[in-house]
Short mmCIF file of C-alpha atoms in Angstrom, two decimals:
data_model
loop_
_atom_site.label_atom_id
_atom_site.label_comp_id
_atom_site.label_asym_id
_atom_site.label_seq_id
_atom_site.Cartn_x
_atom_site.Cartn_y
_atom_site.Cartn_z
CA UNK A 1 128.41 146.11 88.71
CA UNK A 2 125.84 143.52 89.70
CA UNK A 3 127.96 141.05 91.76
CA UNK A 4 126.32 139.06 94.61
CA UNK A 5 127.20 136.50 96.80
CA UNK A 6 125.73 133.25 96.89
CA UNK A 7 125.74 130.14 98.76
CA UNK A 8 123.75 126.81 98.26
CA UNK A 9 121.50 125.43 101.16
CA UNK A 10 120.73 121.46 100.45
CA UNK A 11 117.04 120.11 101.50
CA UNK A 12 118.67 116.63 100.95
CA UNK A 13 120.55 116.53 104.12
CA UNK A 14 117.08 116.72 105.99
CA UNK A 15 115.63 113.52 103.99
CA UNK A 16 114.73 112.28 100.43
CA UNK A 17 111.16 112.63 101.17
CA UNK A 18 109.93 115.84 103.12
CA UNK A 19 106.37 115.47 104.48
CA UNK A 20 105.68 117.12 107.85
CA UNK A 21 105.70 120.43 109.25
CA UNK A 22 107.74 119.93 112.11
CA UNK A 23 110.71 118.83 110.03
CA UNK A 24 110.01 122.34 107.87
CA UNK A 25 110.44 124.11 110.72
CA UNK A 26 113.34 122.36 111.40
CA UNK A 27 114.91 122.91 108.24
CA UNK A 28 113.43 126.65 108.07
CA UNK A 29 115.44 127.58 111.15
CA UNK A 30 118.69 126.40 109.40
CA UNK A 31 117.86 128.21 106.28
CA UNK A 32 117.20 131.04 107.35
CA UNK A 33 120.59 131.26 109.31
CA UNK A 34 122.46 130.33 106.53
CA UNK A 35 120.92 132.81 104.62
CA UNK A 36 121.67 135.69 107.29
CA UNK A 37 125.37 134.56 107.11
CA UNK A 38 125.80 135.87 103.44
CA UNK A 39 127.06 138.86 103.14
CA UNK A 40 124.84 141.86 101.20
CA UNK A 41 123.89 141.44 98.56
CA UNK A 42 123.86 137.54 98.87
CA UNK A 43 122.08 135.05 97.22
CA UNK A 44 121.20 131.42 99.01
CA UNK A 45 120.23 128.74 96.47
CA UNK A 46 118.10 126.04 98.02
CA UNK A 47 118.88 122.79 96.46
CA UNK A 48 116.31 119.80 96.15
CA UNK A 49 118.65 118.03 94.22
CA UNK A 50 118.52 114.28 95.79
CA UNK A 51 114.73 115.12 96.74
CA UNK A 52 112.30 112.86 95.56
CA UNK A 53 108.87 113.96 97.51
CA UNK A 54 108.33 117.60 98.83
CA UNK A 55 105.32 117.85 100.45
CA UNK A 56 103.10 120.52 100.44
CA UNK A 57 103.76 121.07 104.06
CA UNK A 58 107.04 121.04 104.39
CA UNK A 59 107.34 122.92 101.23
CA UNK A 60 105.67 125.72 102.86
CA UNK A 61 107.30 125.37 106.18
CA UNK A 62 110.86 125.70 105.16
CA UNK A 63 110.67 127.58 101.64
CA UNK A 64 107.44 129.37 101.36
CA UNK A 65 107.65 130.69 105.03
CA UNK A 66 111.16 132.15 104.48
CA UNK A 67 110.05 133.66 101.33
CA UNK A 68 107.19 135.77 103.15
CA UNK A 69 110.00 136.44 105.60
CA UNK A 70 112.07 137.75 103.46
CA UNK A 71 109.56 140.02 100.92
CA UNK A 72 108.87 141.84 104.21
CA UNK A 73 112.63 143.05 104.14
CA UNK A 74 113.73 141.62 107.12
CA UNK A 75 116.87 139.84 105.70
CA UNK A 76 118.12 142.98 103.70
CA UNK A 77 119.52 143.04 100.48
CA UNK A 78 119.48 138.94 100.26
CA UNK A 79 117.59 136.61 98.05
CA UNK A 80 116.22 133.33 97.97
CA UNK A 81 116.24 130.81 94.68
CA UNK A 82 115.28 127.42 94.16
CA UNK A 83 117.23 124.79 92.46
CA UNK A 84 115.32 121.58 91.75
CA UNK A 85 115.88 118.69 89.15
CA UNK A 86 112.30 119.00 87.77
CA UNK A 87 109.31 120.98 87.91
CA UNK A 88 107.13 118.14 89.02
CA UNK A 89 109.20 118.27 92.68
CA UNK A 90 108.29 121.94 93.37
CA UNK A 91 105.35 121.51 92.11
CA UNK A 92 103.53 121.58 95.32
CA UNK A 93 105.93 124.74 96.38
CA UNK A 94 105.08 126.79 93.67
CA UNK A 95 101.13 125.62 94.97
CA UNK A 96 102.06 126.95 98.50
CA UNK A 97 103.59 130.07 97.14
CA UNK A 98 100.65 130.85 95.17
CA UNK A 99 98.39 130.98 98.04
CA UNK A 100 100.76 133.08 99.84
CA UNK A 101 100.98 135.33 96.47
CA UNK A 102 104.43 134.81 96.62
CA UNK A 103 106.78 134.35 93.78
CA UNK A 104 110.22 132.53 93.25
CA UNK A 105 112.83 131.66 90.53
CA UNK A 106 113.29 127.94 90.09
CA UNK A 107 116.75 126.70 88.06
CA UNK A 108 115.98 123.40 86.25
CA UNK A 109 118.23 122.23 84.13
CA UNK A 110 119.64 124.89 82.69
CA UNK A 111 116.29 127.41 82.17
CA UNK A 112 114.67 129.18 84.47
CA UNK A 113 110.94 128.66 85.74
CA UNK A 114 108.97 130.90 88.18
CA UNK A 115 107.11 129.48 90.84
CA UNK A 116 103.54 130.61 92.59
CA UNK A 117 101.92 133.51 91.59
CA UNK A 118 103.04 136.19 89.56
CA UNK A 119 100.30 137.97 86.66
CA UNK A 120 101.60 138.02 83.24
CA UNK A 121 102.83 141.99 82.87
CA UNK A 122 105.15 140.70 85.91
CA UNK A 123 106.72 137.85 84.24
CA UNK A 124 107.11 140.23 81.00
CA UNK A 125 108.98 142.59 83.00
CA UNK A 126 111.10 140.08 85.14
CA UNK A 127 112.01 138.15 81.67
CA UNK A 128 113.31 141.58 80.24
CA UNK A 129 115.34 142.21 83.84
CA UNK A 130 116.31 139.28 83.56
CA UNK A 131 117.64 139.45 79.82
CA UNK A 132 119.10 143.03 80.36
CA UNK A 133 120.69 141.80 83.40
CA UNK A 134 120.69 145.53 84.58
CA UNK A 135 118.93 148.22 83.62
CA UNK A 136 116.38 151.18 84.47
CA UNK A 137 113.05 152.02 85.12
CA UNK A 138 113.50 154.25 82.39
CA UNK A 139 114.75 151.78 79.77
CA UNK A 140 112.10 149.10 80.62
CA UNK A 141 109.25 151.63 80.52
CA UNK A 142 110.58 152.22 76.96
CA UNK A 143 111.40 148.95 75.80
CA UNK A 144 108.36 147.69 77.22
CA UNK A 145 106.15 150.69 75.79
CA UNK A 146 104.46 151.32 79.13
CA UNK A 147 104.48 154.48 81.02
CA UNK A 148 106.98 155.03 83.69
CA UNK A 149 104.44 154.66 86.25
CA UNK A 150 103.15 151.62 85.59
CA UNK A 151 106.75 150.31 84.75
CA UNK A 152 107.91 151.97 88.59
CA UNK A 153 104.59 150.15 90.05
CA UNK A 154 105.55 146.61 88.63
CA UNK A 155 109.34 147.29 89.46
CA UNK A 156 108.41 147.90 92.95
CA UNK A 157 106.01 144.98 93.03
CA UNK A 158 108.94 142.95 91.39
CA UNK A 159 111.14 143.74 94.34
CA UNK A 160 109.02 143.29 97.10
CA UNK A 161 108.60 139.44 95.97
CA UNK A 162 112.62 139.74 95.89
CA UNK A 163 112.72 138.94 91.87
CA UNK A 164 114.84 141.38 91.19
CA UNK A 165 117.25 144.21 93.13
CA UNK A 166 116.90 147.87 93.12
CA UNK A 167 119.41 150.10 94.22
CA UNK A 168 118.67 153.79 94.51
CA UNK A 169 121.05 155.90 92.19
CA UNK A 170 119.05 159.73 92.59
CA UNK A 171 116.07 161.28 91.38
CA UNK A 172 114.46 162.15 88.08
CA UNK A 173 112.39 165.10 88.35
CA UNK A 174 109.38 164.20 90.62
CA UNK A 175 110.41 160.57 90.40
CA UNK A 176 113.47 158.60 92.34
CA UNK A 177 115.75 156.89 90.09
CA UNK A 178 116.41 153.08 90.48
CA UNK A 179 119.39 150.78 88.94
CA UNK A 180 117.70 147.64 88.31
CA UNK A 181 119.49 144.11 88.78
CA UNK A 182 118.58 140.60 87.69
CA UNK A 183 118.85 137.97 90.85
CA UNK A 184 119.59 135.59 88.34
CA UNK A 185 122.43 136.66 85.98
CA UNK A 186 124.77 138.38 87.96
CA UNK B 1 77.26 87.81 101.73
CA UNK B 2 77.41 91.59 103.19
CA UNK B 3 80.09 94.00 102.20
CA UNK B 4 80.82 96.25 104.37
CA UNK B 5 82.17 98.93 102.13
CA UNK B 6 81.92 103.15 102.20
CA UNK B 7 78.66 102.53 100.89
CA UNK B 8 77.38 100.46 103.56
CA UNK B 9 79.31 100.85 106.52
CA UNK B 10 76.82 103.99 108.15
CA UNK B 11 73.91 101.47 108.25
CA UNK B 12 75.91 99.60 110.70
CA UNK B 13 77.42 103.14 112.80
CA UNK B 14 73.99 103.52 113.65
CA UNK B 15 73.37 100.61 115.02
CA UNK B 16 76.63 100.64 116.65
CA UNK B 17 76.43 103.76 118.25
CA UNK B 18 72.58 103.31 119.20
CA UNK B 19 72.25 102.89 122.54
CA UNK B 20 69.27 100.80 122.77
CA UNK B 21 71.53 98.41 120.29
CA UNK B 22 72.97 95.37 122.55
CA UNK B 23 74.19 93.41 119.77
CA UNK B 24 75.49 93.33 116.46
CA UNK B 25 75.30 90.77 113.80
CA UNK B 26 78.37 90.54 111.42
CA UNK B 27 78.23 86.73 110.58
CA UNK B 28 76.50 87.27 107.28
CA UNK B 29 80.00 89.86 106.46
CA UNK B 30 81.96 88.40 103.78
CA UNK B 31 83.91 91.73 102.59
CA UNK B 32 85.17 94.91 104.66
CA UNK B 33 87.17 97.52 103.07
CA UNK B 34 89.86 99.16 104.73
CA UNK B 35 87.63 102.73 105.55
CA UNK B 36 84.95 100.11 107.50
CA UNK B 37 87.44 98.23 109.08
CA UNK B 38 88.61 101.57 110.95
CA UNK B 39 85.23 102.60 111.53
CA UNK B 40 84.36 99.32 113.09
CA UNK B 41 87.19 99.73 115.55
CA UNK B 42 86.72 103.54 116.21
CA UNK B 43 82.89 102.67 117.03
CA UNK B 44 83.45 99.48 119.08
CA UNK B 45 85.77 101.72 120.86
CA UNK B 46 83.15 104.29 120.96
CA UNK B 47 80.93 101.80 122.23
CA UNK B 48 83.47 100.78 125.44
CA UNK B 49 84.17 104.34 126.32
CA UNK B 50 80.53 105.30 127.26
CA UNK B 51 80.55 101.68 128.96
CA UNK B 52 77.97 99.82 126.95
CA UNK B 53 79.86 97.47 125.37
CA UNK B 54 78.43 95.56 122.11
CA UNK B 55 77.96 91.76 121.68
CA UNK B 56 79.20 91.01 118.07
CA UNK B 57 78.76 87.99 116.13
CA UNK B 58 81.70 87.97 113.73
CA UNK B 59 82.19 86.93 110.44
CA UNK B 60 81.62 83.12 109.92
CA UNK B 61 83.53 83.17 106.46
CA UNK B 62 86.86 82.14 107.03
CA UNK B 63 88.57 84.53 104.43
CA UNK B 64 86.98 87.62 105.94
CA UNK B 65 87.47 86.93 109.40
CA UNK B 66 91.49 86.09 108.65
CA UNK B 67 91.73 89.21 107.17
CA UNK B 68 90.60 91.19 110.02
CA UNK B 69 93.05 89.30 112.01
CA UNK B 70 95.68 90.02 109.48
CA UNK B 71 94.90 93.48 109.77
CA UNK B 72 95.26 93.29 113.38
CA UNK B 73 91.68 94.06 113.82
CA UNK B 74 91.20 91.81 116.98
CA UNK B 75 94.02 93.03 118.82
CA UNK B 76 93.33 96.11 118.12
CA UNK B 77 89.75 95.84 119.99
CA UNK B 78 91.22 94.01 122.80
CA UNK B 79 93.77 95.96 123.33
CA UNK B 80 93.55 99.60 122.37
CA UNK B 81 96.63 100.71 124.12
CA UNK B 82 98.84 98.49 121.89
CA UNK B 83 101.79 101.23 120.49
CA UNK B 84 101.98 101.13 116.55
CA UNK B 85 102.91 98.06 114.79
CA UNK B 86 104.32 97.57 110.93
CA UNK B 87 105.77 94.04 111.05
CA UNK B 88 104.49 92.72 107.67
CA UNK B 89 101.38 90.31 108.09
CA UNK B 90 102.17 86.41 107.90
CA UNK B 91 99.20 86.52 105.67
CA UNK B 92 100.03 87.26 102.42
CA UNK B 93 96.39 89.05 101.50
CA UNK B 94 96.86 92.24 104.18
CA UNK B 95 98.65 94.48 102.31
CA UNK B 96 99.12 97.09 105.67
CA UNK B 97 97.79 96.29 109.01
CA UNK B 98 96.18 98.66 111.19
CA UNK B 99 98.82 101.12 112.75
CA UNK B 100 98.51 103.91 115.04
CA UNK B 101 98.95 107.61 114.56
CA UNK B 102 99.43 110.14 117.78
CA UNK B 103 102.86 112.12 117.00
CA UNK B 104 103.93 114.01 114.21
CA UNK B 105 107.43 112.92 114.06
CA UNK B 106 106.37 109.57 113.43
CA UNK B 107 104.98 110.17 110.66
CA UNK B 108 107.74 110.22 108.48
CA UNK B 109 108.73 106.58 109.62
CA UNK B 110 104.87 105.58 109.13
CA UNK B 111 104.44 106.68 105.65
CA UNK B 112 108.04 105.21 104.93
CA UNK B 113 106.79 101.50 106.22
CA UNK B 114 103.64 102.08 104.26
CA UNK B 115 105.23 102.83 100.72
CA UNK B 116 107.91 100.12 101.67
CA UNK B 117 105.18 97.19 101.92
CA UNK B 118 103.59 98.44 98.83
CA UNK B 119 106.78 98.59 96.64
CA UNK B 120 107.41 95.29 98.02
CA UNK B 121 104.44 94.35 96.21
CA UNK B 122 104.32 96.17 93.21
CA UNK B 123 106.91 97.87 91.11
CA UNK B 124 105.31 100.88 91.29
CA UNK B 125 106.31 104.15 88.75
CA UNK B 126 108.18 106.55 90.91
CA UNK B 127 106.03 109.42 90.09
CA UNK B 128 102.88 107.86 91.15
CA UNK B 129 104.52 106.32 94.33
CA UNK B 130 105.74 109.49 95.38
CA UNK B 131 102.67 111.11 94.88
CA UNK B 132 101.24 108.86 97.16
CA UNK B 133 103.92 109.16 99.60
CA UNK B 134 102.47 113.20 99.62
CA UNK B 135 99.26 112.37 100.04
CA UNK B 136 99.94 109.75 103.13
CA UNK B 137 101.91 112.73 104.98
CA UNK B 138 99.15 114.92 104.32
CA UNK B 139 96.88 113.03 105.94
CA UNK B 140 98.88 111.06 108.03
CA UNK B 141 99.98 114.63 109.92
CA UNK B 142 96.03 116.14 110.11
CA UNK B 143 96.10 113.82 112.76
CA UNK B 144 98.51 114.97 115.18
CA UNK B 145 97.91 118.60 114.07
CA UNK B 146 93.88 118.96 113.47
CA UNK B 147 92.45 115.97 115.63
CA UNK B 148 92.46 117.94 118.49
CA UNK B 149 93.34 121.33 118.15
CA UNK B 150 90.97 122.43 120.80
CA UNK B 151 92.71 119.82 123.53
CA UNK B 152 89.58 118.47 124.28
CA UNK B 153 90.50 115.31 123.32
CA UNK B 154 91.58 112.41 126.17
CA UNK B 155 93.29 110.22 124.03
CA UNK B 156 94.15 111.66 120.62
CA UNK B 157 94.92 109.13 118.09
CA UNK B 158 94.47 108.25 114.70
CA UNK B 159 94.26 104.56 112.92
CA UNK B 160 96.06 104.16 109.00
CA UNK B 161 95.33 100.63 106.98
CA UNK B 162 96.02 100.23 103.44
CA UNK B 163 94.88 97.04 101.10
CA UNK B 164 94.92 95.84 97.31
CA UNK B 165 92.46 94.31 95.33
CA UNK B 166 92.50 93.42 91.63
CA UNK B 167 91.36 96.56 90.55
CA UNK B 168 92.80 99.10 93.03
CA UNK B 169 94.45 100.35 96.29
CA UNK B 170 92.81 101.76 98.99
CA UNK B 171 93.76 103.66 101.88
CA UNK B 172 92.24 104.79 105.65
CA UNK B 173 92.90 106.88 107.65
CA UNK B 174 90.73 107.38 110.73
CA UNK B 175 90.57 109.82 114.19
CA UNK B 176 87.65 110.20 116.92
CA UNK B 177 88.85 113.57 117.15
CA UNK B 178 87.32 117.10 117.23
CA UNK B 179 86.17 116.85 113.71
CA UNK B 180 86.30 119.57 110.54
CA UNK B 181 83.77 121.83 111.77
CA UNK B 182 85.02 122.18 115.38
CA UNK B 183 88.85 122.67 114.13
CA UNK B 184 87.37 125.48 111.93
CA UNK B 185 85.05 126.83 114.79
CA UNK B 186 88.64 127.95 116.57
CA UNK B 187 88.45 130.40 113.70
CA UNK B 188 86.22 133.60 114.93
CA UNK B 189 85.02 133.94 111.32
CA UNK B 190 83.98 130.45 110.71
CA UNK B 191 82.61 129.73 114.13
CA UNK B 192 79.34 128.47 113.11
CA UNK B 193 79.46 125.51 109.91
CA UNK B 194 77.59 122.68 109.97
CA UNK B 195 79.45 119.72 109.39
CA UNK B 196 78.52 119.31 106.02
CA UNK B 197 79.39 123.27 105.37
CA UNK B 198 82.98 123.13 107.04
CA UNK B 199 83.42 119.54 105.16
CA UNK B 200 82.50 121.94 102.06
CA UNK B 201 84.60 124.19 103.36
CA UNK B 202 87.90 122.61 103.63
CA UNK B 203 87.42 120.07 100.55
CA UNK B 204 86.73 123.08 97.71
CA UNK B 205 87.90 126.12 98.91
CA UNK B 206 90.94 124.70 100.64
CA UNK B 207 90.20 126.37 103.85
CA UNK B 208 92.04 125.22 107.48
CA UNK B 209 91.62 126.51 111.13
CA UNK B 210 94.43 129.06 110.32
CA UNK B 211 94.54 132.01 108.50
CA UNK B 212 97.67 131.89 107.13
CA UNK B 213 96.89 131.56 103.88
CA UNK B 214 100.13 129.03 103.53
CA UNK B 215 98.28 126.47 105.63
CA UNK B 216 95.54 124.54 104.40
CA UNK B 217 94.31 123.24 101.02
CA UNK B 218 95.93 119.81 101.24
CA UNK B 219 92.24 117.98 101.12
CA UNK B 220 91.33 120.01 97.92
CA UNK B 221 95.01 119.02 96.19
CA UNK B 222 94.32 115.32 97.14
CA UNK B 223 90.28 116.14 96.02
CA UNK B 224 92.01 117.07 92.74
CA UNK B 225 94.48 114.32 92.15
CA UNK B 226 91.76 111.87 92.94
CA UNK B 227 89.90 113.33 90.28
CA UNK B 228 92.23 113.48 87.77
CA UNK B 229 93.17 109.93 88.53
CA UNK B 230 89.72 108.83 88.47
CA UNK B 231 89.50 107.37 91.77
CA UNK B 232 87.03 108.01 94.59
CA UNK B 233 87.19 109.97 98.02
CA UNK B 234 85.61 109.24 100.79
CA UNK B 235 85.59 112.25 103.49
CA UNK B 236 83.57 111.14 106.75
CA UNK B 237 83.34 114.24 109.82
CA UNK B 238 80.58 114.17 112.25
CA UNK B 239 77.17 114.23 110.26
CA UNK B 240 78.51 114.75 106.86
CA UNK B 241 80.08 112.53 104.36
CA UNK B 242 81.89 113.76 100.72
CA UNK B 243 81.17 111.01 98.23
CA UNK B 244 83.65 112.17 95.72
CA UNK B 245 84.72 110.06 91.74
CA UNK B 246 85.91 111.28 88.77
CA UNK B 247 82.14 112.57 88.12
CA UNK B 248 80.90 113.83 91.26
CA UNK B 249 81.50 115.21 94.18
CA UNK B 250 78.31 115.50 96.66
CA UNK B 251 77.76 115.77 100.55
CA UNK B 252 75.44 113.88 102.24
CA UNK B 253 73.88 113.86 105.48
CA UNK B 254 75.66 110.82 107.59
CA UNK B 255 74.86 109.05 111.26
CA UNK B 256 76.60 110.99 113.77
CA UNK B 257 80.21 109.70 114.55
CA UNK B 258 83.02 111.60 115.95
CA UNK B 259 86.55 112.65 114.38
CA UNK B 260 87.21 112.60 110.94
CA UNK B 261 87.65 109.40 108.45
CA UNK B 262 88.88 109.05 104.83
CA UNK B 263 88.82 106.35 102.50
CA UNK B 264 90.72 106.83 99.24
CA UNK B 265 90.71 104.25 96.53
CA UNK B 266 92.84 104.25 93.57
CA UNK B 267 92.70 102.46 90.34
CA UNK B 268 95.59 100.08 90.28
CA UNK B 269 96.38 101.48 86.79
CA UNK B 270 97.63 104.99 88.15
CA UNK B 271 100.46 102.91 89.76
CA UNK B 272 101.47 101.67 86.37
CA UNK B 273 100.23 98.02 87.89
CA UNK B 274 98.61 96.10 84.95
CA UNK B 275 96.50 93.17 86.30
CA UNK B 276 93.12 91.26 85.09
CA UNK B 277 89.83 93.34 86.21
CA UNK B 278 88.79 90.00 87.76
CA UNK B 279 86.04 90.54 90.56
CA UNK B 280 88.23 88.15 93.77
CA UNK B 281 87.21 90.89 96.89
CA UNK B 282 87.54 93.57 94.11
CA UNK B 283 85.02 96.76 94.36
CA UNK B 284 83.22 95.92 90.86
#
């Protein structure tokens, strides 16, 4: 059963408009641990609701920095997702992010936007998580009509940006075998 | 009458920072934009640190020379250790004096006092007056961050005026600092650039003296917006100037002057301000 834990981590509280990188950092340190207090598998939803400017800067100091910290597995089975009344606020984010070929989920509103970089086979195979909610490597390579390597190489590149989680459930034949979870509906 | 506008303002750098020059004429200057009027204290100021001092002859026009004194011009040449100030002018035609930059956590409180006299002005759309609250912050904190990233620097500072005319807004900001091609230089692979290469650099492929690939690229986002707003970008370091519009963008060799200085001028229509194109001080 994919059933995480989640808390929500406000930018507001540090200012309605976020310019500099020494208040990122600031706000970094704080988010990051508030995201190590939530227990595995947790999810920490950073909220920019009551944000009206996020710069570039800061943008990358608090959320794009603890994004790279966290694809390089250092937090564990944890995940980071941003929450923002429009697009046009993480706007220069998902800019930071795609320099840093880094990729997040966004919730706006109801629907679900991904920011910085991610190519299009990605986003075809992270909408399909998404939709399944959980699946295999197996199933997508089917329903996607790839082969299973190519599916297993974009799964694996899907989890390193933490879009979606894999849990190990055996081997199949020269492969390992991988439950796949959506970050999103859980 | 003389303007003294990012179009004219490097004849009179090199006479300023000549030093055979002993004087300098200004009485004939009816019109200074806000990028000149940082200039003109950055090289005065360049002129008193090597101890040669200029005579100036000042403006004799009444409307120009109150508006330097509005924008605390004067003080700001007699007194160069004066701390920041953003009491709003008594004179109703300075739209943002000239205020001091050396700290990073000021800049939050700077670029608030900036956007407050503006939307005390105008009733700006929020989305354009937010996107030039990002671009202030992005340039506001190169300053404290780039200006002297080598420490080389005595007194690291950095100088911020804004103004209206009838046709636009334009902001400075100013630093005698290390300049774009020595910040780069700290970077073993980009030790060498010319001015107008590390200008180049840092403008169009969004390059910065880190590697981090997160850092960097704010001076090609602003490039961009200016662009797509149709406005025009002035990029000043060392011997190289960016003239960039909505058509062009082109670097051109400049008289030598230290640090880095930006003029930025936006069409009063991108702030959803509707006004006459009459020519009073305007940039027609």
């Amino acid at each position: 059963m994919n059933v995480m834990n989640e808390l929500t981590f406000p930018i507001a509280p540090f200012g309605v408009r976020l310019g500099t990188r020494l208040e990122g950092k600031g706000a970094r340190e704080k988010l990051l641990v508030t995201l190590e207090s939530i227990p595995e598998p947790g999810r920490l939803i950073v909220s920019l609701d009551g944000v009206e400017v996020l710069s570039g800067s800061f943008a990358d100091e608090t959320i794009a920095l603890s994004c790279a910290r966290l694809a390089t597995g250092e937090y564990g089975d944890r995940y980071l997702v941003v929450r923002s009344p429009s697009l046009e606020i993480a706007e220069d984010l998902s800019h930071k992010l795609e320099r840093r070929h880094l990729a997040m989920f966004c919730l706006i509103d109801g629907r679900i936007e991904v920011l910085g970089q991610l190519a299009f086979p990605m986003r075809e195979t992270l909408e399909l998580v998404n939709k399944l909610k959980e699946t295999t490597a197996k199933e997508l390579s089917e329903l996607l009509g790839i082969r299973h390597n190519a599916c297993l190489h974009r799964v694996g590149k899907l989890t390193e940006l933490r879009l979606i989680r894999r849990e190990e459930i055996g081997s199949a034949g020269p492969h390992r075998a991988y439950r796949l979870f959506s970050v999103i509906y859980t | 009458m003389m303007r003294l506008t990012v179009d004219t303002i490097d004849q009179v750098i090199e006479v300023i920072i000549s030093k055979e020059s002993v004087r300098l004429d200004l009485t004939g200057v009816g019109f200074i934009d806000p990028y000149s009027l940082l200039l003109l204290v950055l090289c005065l100021r360049y002129r008193q640190m090597f101890g040669s001092p200029l005579a100036v002859r000042w403006p004799v026009r009444k409307d120009a020379l109150g508006w330097m004194r509005a924008m605390g011009f004067f003080a700001e040449i007699d007194d160069p250790k004066r701390t920041w100030r953003s009491e709003a002018s008594s004179r109703s035609d300075a739209l943002q004096p000239i205020t001091h930059i050396t700290r990073e956590d000021s800049v939050s409180r700077l670029v608030n006092a900036f956007d407050k006299r503006l939307h005390e002005r105008y009733p700006l759309t929020d989305e354009a007056r937010n996107a030039l609250v990002k671009i202030m912050f992005e340039l506001f904190q190169n300053i404290p961050q780039h200006s002297n990233a080598t420490g080389e620097v005595s007194d690291p500072y950095g100088l911020a005026a804004m103004q209206d005319y009838t046709d636009s807004i334009f902001l400075a900001v100013a630093d005698m600092g290390i300049g774009l091609a020595r910040s780069l230089s700290t970077r073993k692979d980009l030790m060498d650039l010319s001015d107008g290469s590390a200008l180049n650099r840092i403008v169009y492929d969004g390059l910065s003296r880190f590697s981090d690939p997160g850092r960097g690229g704010e001076l090609r986002r602003i490039a961009q917006l200016v662009r797509r707003w149709d406005g025009l970008l002035i990029i000043r370091s060392g011997e190289a100037l960016l003239y960039m519009d909505a058509e062009r963008g082109d670097i051109y060799d400049a008289p030598y002057f230290p640090g880095v200085q930006i003029g930025l001028r936006l069409s009063r229509r991108v702030f959803g301000i509707d006004s006459p194109m009459v020519d009073n001080g305007a940039f027609l």
